[in-house]
Coordinates of C-alpha atoms in Angstrom, one line a residue:
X1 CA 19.6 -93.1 114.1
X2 CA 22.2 -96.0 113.1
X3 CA 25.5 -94.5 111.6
X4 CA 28.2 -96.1 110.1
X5 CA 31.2 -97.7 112.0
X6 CA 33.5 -95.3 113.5
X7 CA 36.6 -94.9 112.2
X8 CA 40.2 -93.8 113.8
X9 CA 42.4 -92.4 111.3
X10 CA 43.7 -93.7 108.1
X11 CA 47.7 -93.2 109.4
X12 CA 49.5 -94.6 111.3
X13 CA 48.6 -94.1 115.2
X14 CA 50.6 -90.6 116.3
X15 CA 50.9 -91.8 119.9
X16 CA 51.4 -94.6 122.1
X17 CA 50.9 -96.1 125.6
X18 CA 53.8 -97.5 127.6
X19 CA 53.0 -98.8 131.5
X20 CA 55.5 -97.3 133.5
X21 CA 54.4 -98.4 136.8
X22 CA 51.9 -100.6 138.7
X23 CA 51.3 -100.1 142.5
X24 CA 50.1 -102.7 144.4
X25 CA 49.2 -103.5 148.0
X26 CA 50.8 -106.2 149.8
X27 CA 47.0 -107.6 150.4
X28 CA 45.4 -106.5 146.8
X29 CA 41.5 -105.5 147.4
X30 CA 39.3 -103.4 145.0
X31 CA 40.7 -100.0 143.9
X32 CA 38.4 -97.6 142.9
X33 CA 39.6 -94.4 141.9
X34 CA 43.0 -92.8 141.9
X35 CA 43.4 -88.4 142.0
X36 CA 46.3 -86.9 140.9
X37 CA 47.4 -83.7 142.7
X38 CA 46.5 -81.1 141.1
X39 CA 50.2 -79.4 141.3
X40 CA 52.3 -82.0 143.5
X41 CA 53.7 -85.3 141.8
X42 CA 51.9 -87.5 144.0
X43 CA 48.5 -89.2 144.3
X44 CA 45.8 -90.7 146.1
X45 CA 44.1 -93.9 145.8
X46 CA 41.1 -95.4 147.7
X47 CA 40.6 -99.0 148.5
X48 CA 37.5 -101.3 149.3
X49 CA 40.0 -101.9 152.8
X50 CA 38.5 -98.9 153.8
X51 CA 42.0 -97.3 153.2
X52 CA 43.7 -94.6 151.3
X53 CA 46.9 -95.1 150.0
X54 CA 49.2 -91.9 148.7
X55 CA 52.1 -92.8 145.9
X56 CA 55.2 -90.6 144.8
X57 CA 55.3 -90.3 140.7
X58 CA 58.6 -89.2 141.5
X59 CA 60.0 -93.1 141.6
X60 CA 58.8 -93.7 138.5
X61 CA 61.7 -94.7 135.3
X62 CA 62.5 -91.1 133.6
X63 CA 62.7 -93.4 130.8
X64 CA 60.0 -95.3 129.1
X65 CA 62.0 -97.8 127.3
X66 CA 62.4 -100.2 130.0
X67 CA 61.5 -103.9 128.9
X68 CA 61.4 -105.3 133.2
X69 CA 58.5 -106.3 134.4
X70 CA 56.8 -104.3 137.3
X71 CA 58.4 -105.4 140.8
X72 CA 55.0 -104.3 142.2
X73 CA 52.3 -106.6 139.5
X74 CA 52.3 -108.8 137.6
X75 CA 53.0 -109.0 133.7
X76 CA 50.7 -107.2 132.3
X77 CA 48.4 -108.6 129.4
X78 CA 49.4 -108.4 125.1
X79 CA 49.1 -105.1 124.0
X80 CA 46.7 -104.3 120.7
X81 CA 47.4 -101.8 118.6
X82 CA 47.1 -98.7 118.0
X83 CA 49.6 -97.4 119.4
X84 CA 49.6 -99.5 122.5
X85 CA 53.0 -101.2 124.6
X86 CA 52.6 -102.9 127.9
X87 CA 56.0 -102.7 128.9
X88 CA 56.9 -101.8 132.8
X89 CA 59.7 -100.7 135.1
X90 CA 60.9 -101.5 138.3
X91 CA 59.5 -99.2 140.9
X92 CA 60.8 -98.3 144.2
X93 CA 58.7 -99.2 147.2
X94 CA 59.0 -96.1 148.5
X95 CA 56.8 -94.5 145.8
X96 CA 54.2 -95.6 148.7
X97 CA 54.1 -92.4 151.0
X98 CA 51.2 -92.6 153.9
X99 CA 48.6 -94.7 154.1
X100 CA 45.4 -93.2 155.6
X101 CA 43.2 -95.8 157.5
X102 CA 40.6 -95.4 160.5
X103 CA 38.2 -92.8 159.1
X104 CA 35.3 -95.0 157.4
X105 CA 33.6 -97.9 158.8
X106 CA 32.9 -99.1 155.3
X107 CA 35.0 -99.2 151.7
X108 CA 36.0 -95.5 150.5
X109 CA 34.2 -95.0 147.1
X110 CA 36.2 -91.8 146.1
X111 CA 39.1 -89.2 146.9
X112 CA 39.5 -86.0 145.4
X113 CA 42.3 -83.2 146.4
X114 CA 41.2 -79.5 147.6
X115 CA 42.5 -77.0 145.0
X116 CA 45.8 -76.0 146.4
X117 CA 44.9 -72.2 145.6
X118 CA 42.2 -72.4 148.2
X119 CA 44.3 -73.8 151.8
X120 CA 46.9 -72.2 153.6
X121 CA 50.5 -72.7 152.7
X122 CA 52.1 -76.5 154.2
X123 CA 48.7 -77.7 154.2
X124 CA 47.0 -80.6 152.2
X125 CA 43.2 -81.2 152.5
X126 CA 41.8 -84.8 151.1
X127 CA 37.9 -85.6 151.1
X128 CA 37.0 -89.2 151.2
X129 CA 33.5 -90.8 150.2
X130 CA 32.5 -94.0 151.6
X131 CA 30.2 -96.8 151.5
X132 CA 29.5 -96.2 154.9
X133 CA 27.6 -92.5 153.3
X134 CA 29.7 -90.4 155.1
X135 CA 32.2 -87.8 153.7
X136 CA 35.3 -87.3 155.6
X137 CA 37.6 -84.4 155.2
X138 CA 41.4 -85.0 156.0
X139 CA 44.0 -82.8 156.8
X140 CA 48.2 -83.0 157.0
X141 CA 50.3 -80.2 157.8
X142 CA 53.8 -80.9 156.1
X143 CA 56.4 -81.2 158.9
X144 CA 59.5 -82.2 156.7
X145 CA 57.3 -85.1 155.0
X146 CA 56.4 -84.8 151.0
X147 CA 55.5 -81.2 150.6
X148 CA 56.4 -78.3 148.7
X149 CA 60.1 -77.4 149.3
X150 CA 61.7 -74.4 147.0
X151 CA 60.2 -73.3 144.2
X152 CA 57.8 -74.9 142.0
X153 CA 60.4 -76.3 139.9
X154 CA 62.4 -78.4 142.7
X155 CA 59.9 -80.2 144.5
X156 CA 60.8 -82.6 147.1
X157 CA 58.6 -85.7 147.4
X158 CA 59.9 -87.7 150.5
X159 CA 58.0 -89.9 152.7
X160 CA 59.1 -88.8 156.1
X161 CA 59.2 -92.5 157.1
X162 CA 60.3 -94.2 154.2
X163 CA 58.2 -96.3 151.9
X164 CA 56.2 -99.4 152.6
X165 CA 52.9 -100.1 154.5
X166 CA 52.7 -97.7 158.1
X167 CA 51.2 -98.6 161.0
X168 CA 48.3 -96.6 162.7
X169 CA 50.0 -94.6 165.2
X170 CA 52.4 -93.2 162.6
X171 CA 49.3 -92.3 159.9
X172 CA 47.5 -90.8 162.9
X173 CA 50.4 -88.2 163.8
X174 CA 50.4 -87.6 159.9
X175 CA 46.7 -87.4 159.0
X176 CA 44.0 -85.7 161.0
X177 CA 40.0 -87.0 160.4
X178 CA 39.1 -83.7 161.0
X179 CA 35.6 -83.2 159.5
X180 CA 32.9 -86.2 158.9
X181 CA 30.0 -85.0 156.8
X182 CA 26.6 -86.8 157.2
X183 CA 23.4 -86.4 155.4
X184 CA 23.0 -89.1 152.4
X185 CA 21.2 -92.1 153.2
X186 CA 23.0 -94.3 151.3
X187 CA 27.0 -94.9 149.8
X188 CA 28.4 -92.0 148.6
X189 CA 29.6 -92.2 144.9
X190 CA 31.1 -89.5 144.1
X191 CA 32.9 -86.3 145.6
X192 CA 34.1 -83.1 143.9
X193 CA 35.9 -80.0 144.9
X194 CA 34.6 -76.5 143.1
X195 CA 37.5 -74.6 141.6
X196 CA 37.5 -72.0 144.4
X197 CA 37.8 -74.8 146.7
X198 CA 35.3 -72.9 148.8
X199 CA 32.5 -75.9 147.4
X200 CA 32.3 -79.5 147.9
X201 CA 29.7 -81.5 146.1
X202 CA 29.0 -84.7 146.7
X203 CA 26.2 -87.4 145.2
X204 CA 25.2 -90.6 146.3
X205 CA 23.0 -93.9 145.6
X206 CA 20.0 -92.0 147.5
X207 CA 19.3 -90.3 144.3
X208 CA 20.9 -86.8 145.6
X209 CA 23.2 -84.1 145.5
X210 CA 24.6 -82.5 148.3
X211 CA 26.7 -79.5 148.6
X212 CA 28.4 -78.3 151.2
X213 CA 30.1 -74.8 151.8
X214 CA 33.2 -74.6 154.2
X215 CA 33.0 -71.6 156.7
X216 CA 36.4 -71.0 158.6
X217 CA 39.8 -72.1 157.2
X218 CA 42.5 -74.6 158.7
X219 CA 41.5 -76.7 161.3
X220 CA 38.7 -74.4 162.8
X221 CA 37.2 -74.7 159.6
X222 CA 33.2 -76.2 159.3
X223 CA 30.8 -77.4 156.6
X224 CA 27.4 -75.7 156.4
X225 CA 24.7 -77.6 153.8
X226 CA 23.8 -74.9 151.1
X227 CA 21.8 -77.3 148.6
X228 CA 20.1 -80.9 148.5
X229 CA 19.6 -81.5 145.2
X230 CA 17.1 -84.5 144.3
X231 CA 15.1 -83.8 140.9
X232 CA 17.2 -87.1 139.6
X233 CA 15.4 -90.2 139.5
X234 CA 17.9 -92.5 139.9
X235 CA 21.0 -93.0 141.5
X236 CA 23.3 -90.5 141.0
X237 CA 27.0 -91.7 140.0
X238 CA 29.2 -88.5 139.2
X239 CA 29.9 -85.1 139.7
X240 CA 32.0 -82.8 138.4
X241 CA 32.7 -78.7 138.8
X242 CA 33.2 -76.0 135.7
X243 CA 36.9 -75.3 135.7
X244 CA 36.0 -72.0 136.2
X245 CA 32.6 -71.0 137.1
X246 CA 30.5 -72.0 140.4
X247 CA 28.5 -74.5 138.2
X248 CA 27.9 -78.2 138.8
X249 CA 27.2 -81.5 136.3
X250 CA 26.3 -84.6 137.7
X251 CA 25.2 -87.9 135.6
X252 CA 23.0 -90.7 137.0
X253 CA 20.9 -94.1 136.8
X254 CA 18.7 -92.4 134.8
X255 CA 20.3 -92.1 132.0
X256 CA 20.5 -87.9 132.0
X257 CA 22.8 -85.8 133.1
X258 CA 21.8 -82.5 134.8
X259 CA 23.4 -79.0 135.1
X260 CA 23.0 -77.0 138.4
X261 CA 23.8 -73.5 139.3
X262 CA 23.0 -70.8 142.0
X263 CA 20.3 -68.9 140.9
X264 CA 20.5 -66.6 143.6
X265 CA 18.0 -67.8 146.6
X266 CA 18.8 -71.3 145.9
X267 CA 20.6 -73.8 143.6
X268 CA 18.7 -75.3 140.9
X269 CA 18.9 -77.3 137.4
X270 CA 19.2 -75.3 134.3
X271 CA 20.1 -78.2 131.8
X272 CA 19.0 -81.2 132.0
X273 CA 20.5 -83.7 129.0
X274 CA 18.8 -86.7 128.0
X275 CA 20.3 -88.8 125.1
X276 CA 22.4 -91.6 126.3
X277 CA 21.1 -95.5 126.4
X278 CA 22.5 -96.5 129.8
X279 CA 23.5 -94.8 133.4
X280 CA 25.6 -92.2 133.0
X281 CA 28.9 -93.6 134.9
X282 CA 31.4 -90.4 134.9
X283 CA 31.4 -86.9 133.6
X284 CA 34.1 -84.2 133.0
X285 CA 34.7 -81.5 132.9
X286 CA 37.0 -79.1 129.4
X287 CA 39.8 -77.1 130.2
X288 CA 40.3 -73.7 128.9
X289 CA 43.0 -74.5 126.3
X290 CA 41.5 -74.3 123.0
X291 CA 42.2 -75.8 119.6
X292 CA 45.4 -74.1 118.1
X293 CA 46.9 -73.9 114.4
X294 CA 45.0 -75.0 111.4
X295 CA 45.3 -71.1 109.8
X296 CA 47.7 -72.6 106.5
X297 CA 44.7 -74.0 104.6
X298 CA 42.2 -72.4 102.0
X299 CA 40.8 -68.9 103.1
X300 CA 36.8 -70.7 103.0
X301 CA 38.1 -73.2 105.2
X302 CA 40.4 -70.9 107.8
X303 CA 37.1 -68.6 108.3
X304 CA 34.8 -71.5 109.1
X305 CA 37.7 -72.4 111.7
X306 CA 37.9 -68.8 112.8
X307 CA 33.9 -69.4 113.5
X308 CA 34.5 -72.5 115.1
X309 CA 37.0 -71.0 117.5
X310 CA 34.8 -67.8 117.7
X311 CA 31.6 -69.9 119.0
X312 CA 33.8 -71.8 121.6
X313 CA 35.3 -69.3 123.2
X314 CA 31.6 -67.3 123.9
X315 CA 30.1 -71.0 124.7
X316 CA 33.3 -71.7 127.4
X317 CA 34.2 -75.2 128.2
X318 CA 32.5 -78.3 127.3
X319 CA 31.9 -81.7 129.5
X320 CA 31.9 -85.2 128.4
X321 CA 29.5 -87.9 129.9
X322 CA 30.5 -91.8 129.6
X323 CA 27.7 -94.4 129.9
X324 CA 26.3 -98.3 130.0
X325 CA 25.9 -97.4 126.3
X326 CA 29.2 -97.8 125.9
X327 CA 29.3 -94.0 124.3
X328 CA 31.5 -90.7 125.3
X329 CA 29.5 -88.0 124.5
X330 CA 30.6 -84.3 124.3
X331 CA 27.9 -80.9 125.2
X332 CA 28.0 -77.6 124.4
X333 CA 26.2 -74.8 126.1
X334 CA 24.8 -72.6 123.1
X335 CA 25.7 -68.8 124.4
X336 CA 23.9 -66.4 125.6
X337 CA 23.5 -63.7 122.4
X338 CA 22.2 -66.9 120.4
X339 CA 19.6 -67.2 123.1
X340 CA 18.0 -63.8 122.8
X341 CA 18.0 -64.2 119.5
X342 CA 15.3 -67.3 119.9
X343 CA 11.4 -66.6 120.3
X344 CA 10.7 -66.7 123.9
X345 CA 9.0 -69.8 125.7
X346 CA 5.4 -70.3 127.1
X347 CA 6.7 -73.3 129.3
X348 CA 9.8 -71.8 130.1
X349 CA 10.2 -72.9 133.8
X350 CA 12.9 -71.2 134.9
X351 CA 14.5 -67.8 133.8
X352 CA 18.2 -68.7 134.5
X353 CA 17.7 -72.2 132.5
X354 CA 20.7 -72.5 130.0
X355 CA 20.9 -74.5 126.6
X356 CA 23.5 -76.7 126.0
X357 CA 23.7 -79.3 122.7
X358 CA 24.8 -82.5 122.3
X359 CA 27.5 -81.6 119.7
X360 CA 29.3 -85.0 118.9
X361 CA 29.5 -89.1 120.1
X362 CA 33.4 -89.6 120.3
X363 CA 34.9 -92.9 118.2
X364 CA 33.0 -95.8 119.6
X365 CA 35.3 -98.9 120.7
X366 CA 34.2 -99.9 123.7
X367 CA 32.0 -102.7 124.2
X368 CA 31.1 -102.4 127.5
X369 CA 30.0 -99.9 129.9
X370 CA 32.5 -97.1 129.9
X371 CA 32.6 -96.0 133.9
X372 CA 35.3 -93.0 133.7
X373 CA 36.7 -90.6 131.3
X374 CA 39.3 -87.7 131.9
X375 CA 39.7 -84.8 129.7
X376 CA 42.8 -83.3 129.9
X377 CA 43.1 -79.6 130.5
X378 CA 47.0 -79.2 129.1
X379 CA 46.8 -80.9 126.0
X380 CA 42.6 -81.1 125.5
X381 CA 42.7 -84.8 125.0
X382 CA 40.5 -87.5 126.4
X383 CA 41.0 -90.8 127.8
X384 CA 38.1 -93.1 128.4
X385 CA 38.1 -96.7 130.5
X386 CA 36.0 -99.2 131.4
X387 CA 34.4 -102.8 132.0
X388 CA 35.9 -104.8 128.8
X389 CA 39.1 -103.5 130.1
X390 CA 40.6 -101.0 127.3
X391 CA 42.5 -97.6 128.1
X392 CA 41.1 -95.2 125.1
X393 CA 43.1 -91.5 124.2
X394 CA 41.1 -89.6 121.7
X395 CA 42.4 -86.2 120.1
X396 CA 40.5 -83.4 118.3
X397 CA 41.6 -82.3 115.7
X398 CA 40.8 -80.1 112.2
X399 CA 38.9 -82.0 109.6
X400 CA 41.3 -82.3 106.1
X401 CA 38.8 -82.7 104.0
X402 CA 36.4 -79.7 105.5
X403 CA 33.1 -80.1 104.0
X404 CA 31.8 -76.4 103.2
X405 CA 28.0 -77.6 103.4
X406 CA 25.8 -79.2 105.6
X407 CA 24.8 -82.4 104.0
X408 CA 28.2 -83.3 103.1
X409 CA 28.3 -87.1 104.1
X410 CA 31.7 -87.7 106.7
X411 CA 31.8 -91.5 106.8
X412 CA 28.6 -92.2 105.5
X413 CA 26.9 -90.2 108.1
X414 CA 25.6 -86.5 107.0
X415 CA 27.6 -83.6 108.6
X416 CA 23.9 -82.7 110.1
X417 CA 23.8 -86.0 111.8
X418 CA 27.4 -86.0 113.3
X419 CA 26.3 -84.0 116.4
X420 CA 23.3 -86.3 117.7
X421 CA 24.8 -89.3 116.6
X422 CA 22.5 -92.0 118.0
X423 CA 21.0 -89.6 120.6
X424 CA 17.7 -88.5 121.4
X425 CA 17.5 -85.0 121.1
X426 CA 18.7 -83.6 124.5
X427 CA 16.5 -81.6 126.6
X428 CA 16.1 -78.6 129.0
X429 CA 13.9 -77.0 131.2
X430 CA 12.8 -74.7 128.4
X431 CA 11.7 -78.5 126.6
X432 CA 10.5 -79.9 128.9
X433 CA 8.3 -82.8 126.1
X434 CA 11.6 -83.6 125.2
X435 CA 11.1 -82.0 121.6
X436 CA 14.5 -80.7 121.0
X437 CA 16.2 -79.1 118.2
X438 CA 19.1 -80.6 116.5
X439 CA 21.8 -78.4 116.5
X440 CA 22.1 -77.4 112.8
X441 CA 18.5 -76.2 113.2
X442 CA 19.6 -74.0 116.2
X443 CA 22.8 -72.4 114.9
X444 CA 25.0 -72.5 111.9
X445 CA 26.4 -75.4 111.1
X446 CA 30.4 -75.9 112.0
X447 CA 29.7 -79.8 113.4
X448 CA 32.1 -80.4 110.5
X449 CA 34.8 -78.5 111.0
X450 CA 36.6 -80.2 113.5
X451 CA 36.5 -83.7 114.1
X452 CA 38.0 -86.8 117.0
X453 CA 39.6 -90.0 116.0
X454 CA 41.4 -93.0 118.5
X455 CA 45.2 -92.2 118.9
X456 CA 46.1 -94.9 121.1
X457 CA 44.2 -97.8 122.7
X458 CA 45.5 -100.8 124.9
X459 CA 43.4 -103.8 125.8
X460 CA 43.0 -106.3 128.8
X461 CA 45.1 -103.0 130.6
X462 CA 44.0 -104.9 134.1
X463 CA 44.5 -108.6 132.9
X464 CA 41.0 -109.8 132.7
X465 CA 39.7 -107.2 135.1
X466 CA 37.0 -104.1 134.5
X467 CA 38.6 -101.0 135.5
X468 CA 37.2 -98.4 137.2
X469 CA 38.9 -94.9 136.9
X470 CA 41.3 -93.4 134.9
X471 CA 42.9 -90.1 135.1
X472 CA 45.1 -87.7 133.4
X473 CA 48.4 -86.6 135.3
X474 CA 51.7 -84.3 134.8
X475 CA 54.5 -85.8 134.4
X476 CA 57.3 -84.7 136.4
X477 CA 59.9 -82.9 135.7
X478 CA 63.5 -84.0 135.0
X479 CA 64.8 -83.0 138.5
X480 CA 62.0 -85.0 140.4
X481 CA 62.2 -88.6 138.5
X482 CA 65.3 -91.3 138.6
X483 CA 67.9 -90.5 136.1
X484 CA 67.1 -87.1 136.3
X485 CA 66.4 -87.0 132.3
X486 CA 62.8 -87.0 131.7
X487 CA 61.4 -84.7 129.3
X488 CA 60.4 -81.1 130.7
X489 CA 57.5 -79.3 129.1
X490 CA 53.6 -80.4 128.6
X491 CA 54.3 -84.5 129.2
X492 CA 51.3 -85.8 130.5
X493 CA 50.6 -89.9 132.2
X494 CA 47.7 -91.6 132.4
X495 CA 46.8 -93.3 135.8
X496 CA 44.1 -96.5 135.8
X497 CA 42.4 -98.2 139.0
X498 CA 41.0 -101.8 138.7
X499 CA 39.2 -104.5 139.9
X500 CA 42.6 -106.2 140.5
X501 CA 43.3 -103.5 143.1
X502 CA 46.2 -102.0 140.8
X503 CA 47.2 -98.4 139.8
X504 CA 49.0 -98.5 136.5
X505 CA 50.8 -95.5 135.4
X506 CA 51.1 -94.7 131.5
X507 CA 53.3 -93.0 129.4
X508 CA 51.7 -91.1 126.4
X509 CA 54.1 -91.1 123.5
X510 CA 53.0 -88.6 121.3

């Protein structure tokens, strides 16, 4: 259904971007994703050199006022509002820590940290994807190099050779290959760690989804297949794990993206979403903040928000999926009570199949494909990237003007309509024709309560290249950054990989 042109917010942008850093090798080739540690100020980056590169965010300006150009890029693009400022500092070289090299016969595809809740204490555990369709798992036991030293609060990120490009024999002593994973057929696209860290899923250009169980811990540790997954009919580009629960989303070439479980014997799909235009590039993945405040407002309005947060909290998180359609889409499993409630199905295929709704298209600006989008779980806002180039922050937030009935037209679009805006109805295995129910037929309707809007954008953020992955990171604390003064408490960055072969580090400026 066509809808009327999104719009952002009728003030005055709340937040802004400012490019704090770019990284970039002495010989630039393809970078394709970057991962923030999960709890360490540093992060990984893989190249098409078949290399993996680890920076420091402690090097990075504790202020983001800084007019200099980057010492490692080049001037960046013009900025374009809202809330957007392309402005750089110097960086040390030593922000580069290790680089990882000899593993993969082909370009590394993807990175992504083991949860550091899940490995034993000095040691950090990488997985790498490849081109070459092998997996590699990489360990490094910290020996005075950048590891946790003290408490939490006084981390010490040190390379324990000083910055710059490292030769082999040093990145050998430093890095152990110590597991290769074969099985896919064809380039691996995407790797992801479950949040026991006990899981590793991986997907790949072969049309599956592998994933792998480790048995043992440390370096006797092994990988056991527990699932091959293959009911996609495409390629399949992304996978992502429930913050929480033992539950798996992956998107693909054909244009759906499917939710897997263990359903005891085996794993299987218990949601599969159709709805977007394109391939489904990236997915992620809610956090378990919720939506706070809101409560000083008329008592109608406050108990529809009351629902609202009511329903979330028995539905859990949410995932976004990013597509060639150039859309960021957000789903909603419906709970369990609200299923019992529905007349049981003849075709129902499986008995642990789940419902989950499309419940809302963010902003649309982009006008390419969109190939990564990172939803933050500290301040639950999302950041979207892609091939025309644009860095995109979105925020959530409680609708003003709170329509109290369905029908209600929010931009010249019905508050009904909101929730499948320009999307098929999605599907499941309990619908198996595709004939799905909106979601104001299915449950009451709060689509209007709460609403997204752009909060800061930049264009041409690579120059005139695409970029490939962006991610959300914590900024560090005052103690770990030069100057010693940035701000403590919930700052977050933003980290973009391109074409160019650059990282770029953001500032959020809310």
């Amino acid at each position: 259904m066509s809808t009327a042109a999104p719009t952002t917010t009728s003030d005055p942008s709340p937040a802004s971007l400012t490019l704090l850093a770019t990284f970039i090798p002495p010989n630039p080739t393809r970078a394709w994703q970057s991962a923030p540690h999960p709890t360490l100020p540093i992060l990984a980056t893989c190249f098409a050199d078949k290399t993996v590169r680890i920076y420091s965010l402690t090097s990075l300006p504790a202020s983001s006022s800084s007019t200099t150009p980057s010492a490692l890029g080049a001037p960046p693009a013009s900025p374009t509002a809202p809330g957007a400022s392309l402005e750089a500092s110097k960086v040390s070289p030593s922000a580069l820590l290790s680089t990882i090299t000899g593993g993969h016969k082909r370009s590394i595809r993807t990175v992504a940290w083991k949860p550091p809740t899940s490995i034993i204490k000095g040691e950090s555990v990488l997985a790498t994807g490849s081109f070459d369709a092998s997996v590699g798992i990489w360990r490094r036991f910290e020996t005075g190099g950048y590891g946790v030293r003290g408490n939490n609060d006084e981390l010490d990120i040190s390379s324990t050779r000083g910055g710059g490009e490292h030769n082999d024999d040093d990145d050998d002593d430093e890095w152990n290959f110590s597991v290769v994973l074969d099985g896919h057929e064809s380039e691996v696209k995407s790797i992801a760690w479950s949040c026991g860290g006990n899981l590793l899923a991986t997907c790949s250009r072969d049309k599956s989804v592998w994933i792998w169980e480790e048995v043992g811990s440390g370096e006797e540790a092994e990988y056991e297949t527990v699932a091959v997954l293959q009911e996609h009919e495409g390629d399949v580009k992304c996978v992502a794990w429930h913050p929480e629960e033992e539950c798996l989303v992956s998107g693909s070439y054909d244009d759906e993206v499917r939710v897997w479980r263990d359903e005891g014997d085996d794993w299987g799909c218990v949601f599969r979403g159709r709805g977007h235009g394109g391939t489904v590039w990236g997915v992620a993945w809610e956090g378990v903040r919720g939506m706070e405040g809101g409560d000083e407002v008329a008592e109608g309005i406050r108990k529809r928000r009351a629902k609202w947060r009511e329903r979330r909290e028995k539905a859990g998180p949410r995932f976004l999926s990013c597509s060639d359609d150039g859309t960021v889409r957000v789903w909603r499993k419906v709970p369990k009570e609200r299923e019992k409630q529905r007349p049981m199905s003849i075709i129902r295929s499986r008995d642990a199949g789940e419902e989950w709704v499309h419940e809302s298209t963010l902003p649309k600006v982009h006008e390419r494909s969109i190939y990564a989008v990172g939803w933050s779980d500290r301040s639950g806002r999302v950041v979207s990237c892609g091939g025309d180039g644009r860095v995109v922050v979105y925020e959530e937030s409680w609708r003003v003007d709170d329509p109290a009935t369905a029908g209600t037209t929010v931009n010249g679009t019905s508050a009904g309509d909101i929730a499948m805006d320009g999307a098929d109805p999605p599907v499941n295995d309990d619908d198996p024709a595709g004939n799905g129910t909106k979601v104001e037929e299915q449950e009451d309707d709060l689509t209007d309560v709460a609403t997204w809007k752009i909060i800061a954008q930049v264009e041409a953020a690579h120059g005139v290249f695409e970029i490939n992955h962006v991610a959300w990171a914590r900024k560090p604390k005052a103690k770990q950054t030069q100057g010693g003064n940035a701000p403590e408490g919930e700052g977050e960055l933003i980290v973009t990989t391109g074409d160019d072969g650059a990282v770029k580090v953001w500032d959020l400026n809310i």
